[in-house]
Amino acid sequence: SFQEAGKRLIERQQNAALRMRSGIRCLVSGELPDVLEAFRVAQEAMLRQFLWSDRWETPLPLGEGKVDEVDPWSVAVEAKPHWRPFQLAYQLLVLESVACPDSKERDTLDLLWFPTGGGKTEAYLAVAAFEIAYRRMQYGESGAGTAVIMRYTLRLLTAQQFERAAVLISVLETMRKKDEGPDLGEAPISLGLWVGEASTPNLLENDRDNSPGAVQLYDRMLEDEEPKNPFQLLACPFCGTEIVPESKSADERHYGIEVDASAFRIYCPDDRCLLHDRIPVSVVDEDLYRAPPTFLVGTIDKFA
């Protein structure tokens, strides 16, 4: 009585295996230019983000951040990390349909179903890194702009995923600026959080009585004896230094935020850090509209 269901499941498994083989062919055949190189960029970016994330667990006070640069190819780290089989399988499964606009699988919705803490986020971040690199390598400057949109249902989940995506995007932007590998273009690789004014400001400056703008939130934060960071990113993605100190500081440089009526910037307060100049992240709607991010994280209600 279960034969029909069994056949249906086996057919889906066989189709998944065929799609993985198609992904491998895309990598090795050379039929689609830049696919293998973009895949390599994505793999290196994921390795670097694993290593960055491994160095610290909670935001660290200024001066205690892990500012020494990590070499992803050093002997000390060559044995880790590894992809879990489902993570690599997922990347190969979707690679052909991501890379090829004419793929018949473009209409397929791929659901990554795995227990909490199993590594789903890393699997789709790897696909996002591939898409970002591939677009830029294929289309040059017109491959910039928003390449990936990630939608969430809950603001709490969104903020958590935003912090994890911030590490990957910071890695990719660092790789782009170093210009040691494939040309990833002149336009910055950036991340945006788009979740509504209850969590992030809509405007850079708002002189009306309703929700405060980023300038007003920043000024209030400077006055607080125990300031709370209203801009969601709590720590530097590279070294873990806290963006906002735990207690009030007379030196504004200890606050890794710069905002005025025309611009918004988050940076690592530690001047020894790789990301002291800028962390490629924005959380202000007005700023996102002026400079659309490469990777946009948003909530369903915001899109609605």
Short mmCIF file of C-alpha atoms in Angstrom, two decimals:
data_model
loop_
_atom_site.label_atom_id
_atom_site.label_comp_id
_atom_site.label_asym_id
_atom_site.label_seq_id
_atom_site.Cartn_x
_atom_site.Cartn_y
_atom_site.Cartn_z
CA SER A 1 0.00 0.00 0.00
CA PHE A 2 3.01 2.28 0.37
CA GLN A 3 4.58 1.51 -3.03
CA GLU A 4 3.34 4.68 -4.70
CA ALA A 5 4.67 6.87 -1.92
CA GLY A 6 7.96 4.97 -2.01
CA LYS A 7 8.31 5.42 -5.77
CA ARG A 8 7.59 9.13 -5.45
CA LEU A 9 10.28 9.59 -2.80
CA ILE A 10 12.84 7.56 -4.75
CA GLU A 11 12.15 9.60 -7.89
CA ARG A 12 12.79 12.80 -5.93
CA GLN A 13 16.03 11.37 -4.53
CA GLN A 14 17.15 10.33 -8.01
CA ASN A 15 16.33 13.79 -9.35
CA ALA A 16 18.32 15.38 -6.51
CA ALA A 17 21.30 13.17 -7.37
CA LEU A 18 21.02 14.17 -11.05
CA ARG A 19 20.98 17.84 -10.09
CA MET A 20 24.09 17.39 -7.93
CA ARG A 21 25.83 15.79 -10.91
CA SER A 22 24.73 18.74 -13.04
CA GLY A 23 26.33 21.02 -10.46
CA ILE A 24 29.58 19.08 -10.67
CA ARG A 25 29.49 19.26 -14.49
CA CYS A 26 29.04 23.04 -14.25
CA LEU A 27 32.20 23.21 -12.16
CA VAL A 28 34.43 20.98 -14.29
CA SER A 29 33.16 21.30 -17.88
CA GLY A 30 34.01 24.95 -18.49
CA GLU A 31 30.72 25.42 -20.39
CA LEU A 32 29.67 28.28 -18.10
CA PRO A 33 32.54 30.76 -17.75
CA ASP A 34 33.47 31.88 -14.23
CA VAL A 35 31.43 29.21 -12.39
CA LEU A 36 34.45 27.35 -11.00
CA GLU A 37 36.25 30.57 -10.07
CA ALA A 38 33.14 31.97 -8.35
CA PHE A 39 32.72 28.67 -6.49
CA ARG A 40 36.32 28.95 -5.29
CA VAL A 41 35.72 32.51 -4.12
CA ALA A 42 32.65 31.33 -2.19
CA GLN A 43 34.57 28.45 -0.58
CA GLU A 44 37.42 30.71 0.50
CA ALA A 45 34.96 33.29 1.83
CA MET A 46 33.15 30.63 3.87
CA LEU A 47 36.43 29.28 5.23
CA ARG A 48 37.47 32.77 6.29
CA GLN A 49 34.10 33.48 7.91
CA PHE A 50 34.27 30.20 9.84
CA LEU A 51 37.70 31.21 11.16
CA TRP A 52 36.64 34.77 11.99
CA SER A 53 33.56 33.51 13.85
CA ASP A 54 35.59 30.92 15.76
CA ARG A 55 37.83 33.52 17.39
CA TRP A 56 35.34 35.12 19.77
CA GLU A 57 31.93 34.34 21.27
CA THR A 58 30.74 37.54 22.97
CA PRO A 59 31.51 41.23 22.26
CA LEU A 60 34.90 42.21 23.69
CA PRO A 61 35.89 45.54 25.28
CA LEU A 62 37.98 47.94 23.21
CA GLY A 63 41.61 46.80 23.22
CA GLU A 64 40.76 43.14 23.84
CA GLY A 65 39.53 42.26 20.35
CA LYS A 66 41.21 39.49 18.31
CA VAL A 67 42.78 41.87 15.80
CA ASP A 68 45.55 39.60 14.49
CA GLU A 69 44.64 38.56 10.96
CA VAL A 70 43.85 34.89 10.40
CA ASP A 71 45.52 33.15 7.47
CA PRO A 72 42.94 30.61 6.26
CA TRP A 73 45.62 28.49 4.57
CA SER A 74 48.02 28.19 7.52
CA VAL A 75 49.03 24.78 8.85
CA ALA A 76 47.24 25.55 12.11
CA VAL A 77 43.83 25.61 10.47
CA GLU A 78 44.18 23.37 7.41
CA ALA A 79 42.42 20.47 9.17
CA LYS A 80 39.24 22.47 9.84
CA PRO A 81 36.49 23.24 9.21
CA HIS A 82 34.75 20.67 7.03
CA TRP A 83 31.48 20.78 5.16
CA ARG A 84 28.88 18.35 6.42
CA PRO A 85 27.64 16.13 3.56
CA PHE A 86 24.19 17.77 3.33
CA GLN A 87 25.77 21.25 3.16
CA LEU A 88 27.96 20.37 0.20
CA ALA A 89 25.12 18.39 -1.39
CA TYR A 90 22.85 21.44 -1.16
CA GLN A 91 25.43 23.68 -2.83
CA LEU A 92 25.88 21.23 -5.69
CA LEU A 93 22.12 20.71 -5.95
CA VAL A 94 21.31 24.37 -6.60
CA LEU A 95 24.50 25.44 -8.37
CA GLU A 96 23.34 24.80 -11.95
CA SER A 97 20.00 26.55 -11.46
CA VAL A 98 21.67 29.55 -9.81
CA ALA A 99 24.33 29.89 -12.51
CA CYS A 100 22.25 29.19 -15.60
CA PRO A 101 19.32 31.53 -16.38
CA ASP A 102 17.83 28.90 -18.73
CA SER A 103 17.85 26.07 -16.18
CA LYS A 104 14.60 24.10 -16.04
CA GLU A 105 15.06 23.96 -12.25
CA ARG A 106 14.60 27.74 -11.94
CA ASP A 107 10.95 27.11 -10.99
CA THR A 108 11.88 24.63 -8.26
CA LEU A 109 11.72 25.79 -4.65
CA ASP A 110 14.49 24.01 -2.74
CA LEU A 111 13.63 23.54 0.92
CA LEU A 112 16.60 22.93 3.20
CA TRP A 113 15.14 20.84 6.02
CA PHE A 114 17.51 20.06 8.88
CA PRO A 115 17.56 20.29 12.72
CA THR A 116 18.34 23.53 14.50
CA GLY A 117 22.09 24.00 14.87
CA GLY A 118 22.81 21.57 12.05
CA GLY A 119 24.36 24.09 9.67
CA LYS A 120 21.55 25.32 7.39
CA THR A 121 22.69 28.94 7.63
CA GLU A 122 26.21 28.14 6.43
CA ALA A 123 24.85 26.11 3.52
CA TYR A 124 22.74 28.93 2.12
CA LEU A 125 25.34 31.59 2.93
CA ALA A 126 27.74 29.64 0.72
CA VAL A 127 25.19 29.79 -2.11
CA ALA A 128 24.75 33.52 -1.48
CA ALA A 129 28.53 34.04 -1.66
CA PHE A 130 28.62 32.15 -4.96
CA GLU A 131 25.80 34.25 -6.42
CA ILE A 132 27.44 37.53 -5.35
CA ALA A 133 30.82 36.57 -6.85
CA TYR A 134 29.36 35.03 -10.01
CA ARG A 135 27.18 38.04 -10.88
CA ARG A 136 30.11 40.41 -10.56
CA MET A 137 32.43 38.20 -12.56
CA GLN A 138 29.83 37.66 -15.28
CA TYR A 139 28.40 41.15 -15.64
CA GLY A 140 31.05 43.53 -14.32
CA GLU A 141 29.70 46.71 -12.76
CA SER A 142 26.13 45.89 -13.75
CA GLY A 143 26.46 42.75 -11.60
CA ALA A 144 26.60 44.96 -8.50
CA GLY A 145 23.45 46.16 -6.73
CA THR A 146 21.26 43.83 -4.67
CA ALA A 147 22.05 40.21 -5.49
CA VAL A 148 20.50 38.31 -2.56
CA ILE A 149 17.33 38.88 -0.56
CA MET A 150 16.75 36.92 2.65
CA ARG A 151 13.29 37.14 4.21
CA TYR A 152 12.43 36.19 7.78
CA THR A 153 9.22 36.01 9.75
CA LEU A 154 10.49 37.18 13.15
CA ARG A 155 12.61 40.20 14.00
CA LEU A 156 14.61 38.26 16.59
CA LEU A 157 15.56 35.58 14.09
CA THR A 158 16.34 38.27 11.53
CA ALA A 159 18.77 40.07 13.85
CA GLN A 160 20.58 36.80 14.62
CA GLN A 161 20.91 35.91 10.95
CA PHE A 162 21.97 39.48 10.19
CA GLU A 163 24.94 39.18 12.55
CA ARG A 164 26.02 35.93 10.91
CA ALA A 165 25.62 37.32 7.41
CA ALA A 166 27.66 40.37 8.48
CA VAL A 167 30.72 38.17 8.94
CA LEU A 168 30.47 36.69 5.43
CA ILE A 169 29.82 40.04 3.75
CA SER A 170 32.74 41.63 5.62
CA VAL A 171 34.96 38.77 4.44
CA LEU A 172 33.84 39.18 0.80
CA GLU A 173 34.36 42.95 0.92
CA THR A 174 37.84 42.44 2.40
CA MET A 175 38.64 39.98 -0.41
CA ARG A 176 37.32 42.43 -3.02
CA LYS A 177 39.44 45.29 -1.67
CA LYS A 178 42.59 43.18 -1.44
CA ASP A 179 42.18 42.37 -5.14
CA GLU A 180 44.24 39.18 -4.89
CA GLY A 181 41.82 36.91 -6.74
CA PRO A 182 39.15 37.37 -9.43
CA ASP A 183 37.92 40.90 -10.09
CA LEU A 184 34.85 41.51 -7.92
CA GLY A 185 34.33 45.06 -9.18
CA GLU A 186 34.62 48.56 -7.80
CA ALA A 187 31.24 48.70 -6.03
CA PRO A 188 31.43 47.70 -2.34
CA ILE A 189 29.94 44.38 -1.23
CA SER A 190 27.53 45.29 1.57
CA LEU A 191 24.76 44.06 3.86
CA GLY A 192 21.49 45.76 4.76
CA LEU A 193 18.95 45.12 7.53
CA TRP A 194 15.40 46.15 6.60
CA VAL A 195 12.96 45.32 9.39
CA GLY A 196 10.82 48.30 10.37
CA GLU A 197 11.16 51.28 12.67
CA ALA A 198 10.48 49.32 15.86
CA SER A 199 13.95 47.79 15.41
CA THR A 200 15.86 50.10 13.07
CA PRO A 201 15.38 53.75 12.05
CA ASN A 202 13.64 54.62 8.79
CA LEU A 203 15.41 57.97 8.41
CA LEU A 204 18.90 59.30 8.93
CA GLU A 205 17.52 62.39 10.65
CA ASN A 206 13.97 63.04 11.81
CA ASP A 207 13.09 66.37 13.41
CA ARG A 208 9.43 65.51 13.87
CA ASP A 209 7.82 64.12 17.01
CA ASN A 210 7.35 60.59 15.73
CA SER A 211 9.99 57.82 15.58
CA PRO A 212 13.54 59.15 15.97
CA GLY A 213 16.02 59.02 13.12
CA ALA A 214 19.52 57.55 13.28
CA VAL A 215 21.02 60.93 14.28
CA GLN A 216 18.63 61.25 17.24
CA LEU A 217 19.27 57.65 18.36
CA TYR A 218 23.01 58.23 18.17
CA ASP A 219 22.84 61.45 20.21
CA ARG A 220 20.73 59.77 22.90
CA MET A 221 23.18 56.89 23.05
CA LEU A 222 26.09 59.25 23.67
CA GLU A 223 24.24 60.69 26.69
CA ASP A 224 23.44 57.33 28.30
CA GLU A 225 25.56 56.21 31.24
CA GLU A 226 25.08 52.59 30.14
CA PRO A 227 24.53 52.98 26.39
CA LYS A 228 22.61 50.39 24.40
CA ASN A 229 23.46 49.97 20.73
CA PRO A 230 20.29 50.81 18.72
CA PHE A 231 21.85 49.77 15.41
CA GLN A 232 21.66 45.96 15.83
CA LEU A 233 25.29 45.04 15.04
CA LEU A 234 26.80 44.56 18.50
CA ALA A 235 30.37 43.52 17.67
CA CYS A 236 32.96 43.80 14.93
CA PRO A 237 32.61 40.75 12.64
CA PHE A 238 36.38 40.35 12.44
CA CYS A 239 37.80 40.89 15.93
CA GLY A 240 34.74 40.89 18.19
CA THR A 241 35.30 44.38 19.62
CA GLU A 242 32.01 45.82 20.89
CA ILE A 243 30.69 48.60 18.63
CA VAL A 244 29.34 50.57 21.62
CA PRO A 245 31.11 50.58 25.02
CA GLU A 246 29.30 49.21 28.09
CA SER A 247 29.61 52.52 29.93
CA LYS A 248 29.60 56.14 28.77
CA SER A 249 32.81 57.39 27.16
CA ALA A 250 33.89 60.98 26.60
CA ASP A 251 35.69 59.91 23.42
CA GLU A 252 33.26 59.49 20.52
CA ARG A 253 35.84 57.32 18.74
CA HIS A 254 35.00 54.58 21.25
CA TYR A 255 31.59 54.37 19.57
CA GLY A 256 31.93 52.63 16.21
CA ILE A 257 29.14 54.61 14.55
CA GLU A 258 29.18 57.76 12.48
CA VAL A 259 25.92 59.30 11.33
CA ASP A 260 24.63 62.61 10.02
CA ALA A 261 21.81 63.80 7.79
CA SER A 262 23.50 62.44 4.66
CA ALA A 263 25.41 59.27 5.62
CA PHE A 264 25.62 56.32 8.01
CA ARG A 265 28.74 54.29 8.81
CA ILE A 266 29.54 51.49 11.24
CA TYR A 267 33.20 50.72 11.93
CA CYS A 268 35.35 48.85 14.45
CA PRO A 269 36.47 51.26 17.20
CA ASP A 270 39.84 49.47 17.43
CA ASP A 271 42.23 51.25 15.05
CA ARG A 272 44.34 48.07 14.74
CA CYS A 273 41.43 46.14 13.21
CA LEU A 274 40.94 45.10 9.61
CA LEU A 275 37.49 46.76 9.70
CA HIS A 276 38.44 50.00 11.44
CA ASP A 277 37.67 52.04 8.33
CA ARG A 278 34.23 50.54 7.74
CA ILE A 279 32.10 47.49 8.44
CA PRO A 280 30.07 47.09 5.21
CA VAL A 281 26.69 47.12 6.93
CA SER A 282 23.72 49.50 7.13
CA VAL A 283 20.47 49.37 9.09
CA VAL A 284 18.84 52.69 8.14
CA ASP A 285 16.15 52.55 5.44
CA GLU A 286 17.05 55.91 3.92
CA ASP A 287 20.70 54.88 3.65
CA LEU A 288 19.74 51.54 2.06
CA TYR A 289 17.66 53.29 -0.61
CA ARG A 290 20.59 55.59 -1.45
CA ALA A 291 23.07 52.72 -1.69
CA PRO A 292 21.24 49.39 -2.20
CA PRO A 293 23.10 46.61 -0.36
CA THR A 294 24.47 43.50 -2.06
CA PHE A 295 22.69 41.29 0.49
CA LEU A 296 19.38 42.45 2.00
CA VAL A 297 17.98 40.84 5.16
CA GLY A 298 14.34 41.70 5.83
CA THR A 299 11.13 40.57 7.46
CA ILE A 300 7.89 39.50 5.79
CA ASP A 301 5.93 42.38 7.34
CA LYS A 302 8.45 44.92 6.05
CA PHE A 303 8.06 43.61 2.51
CA ALA A 304 4.28 43.70 2.92
#
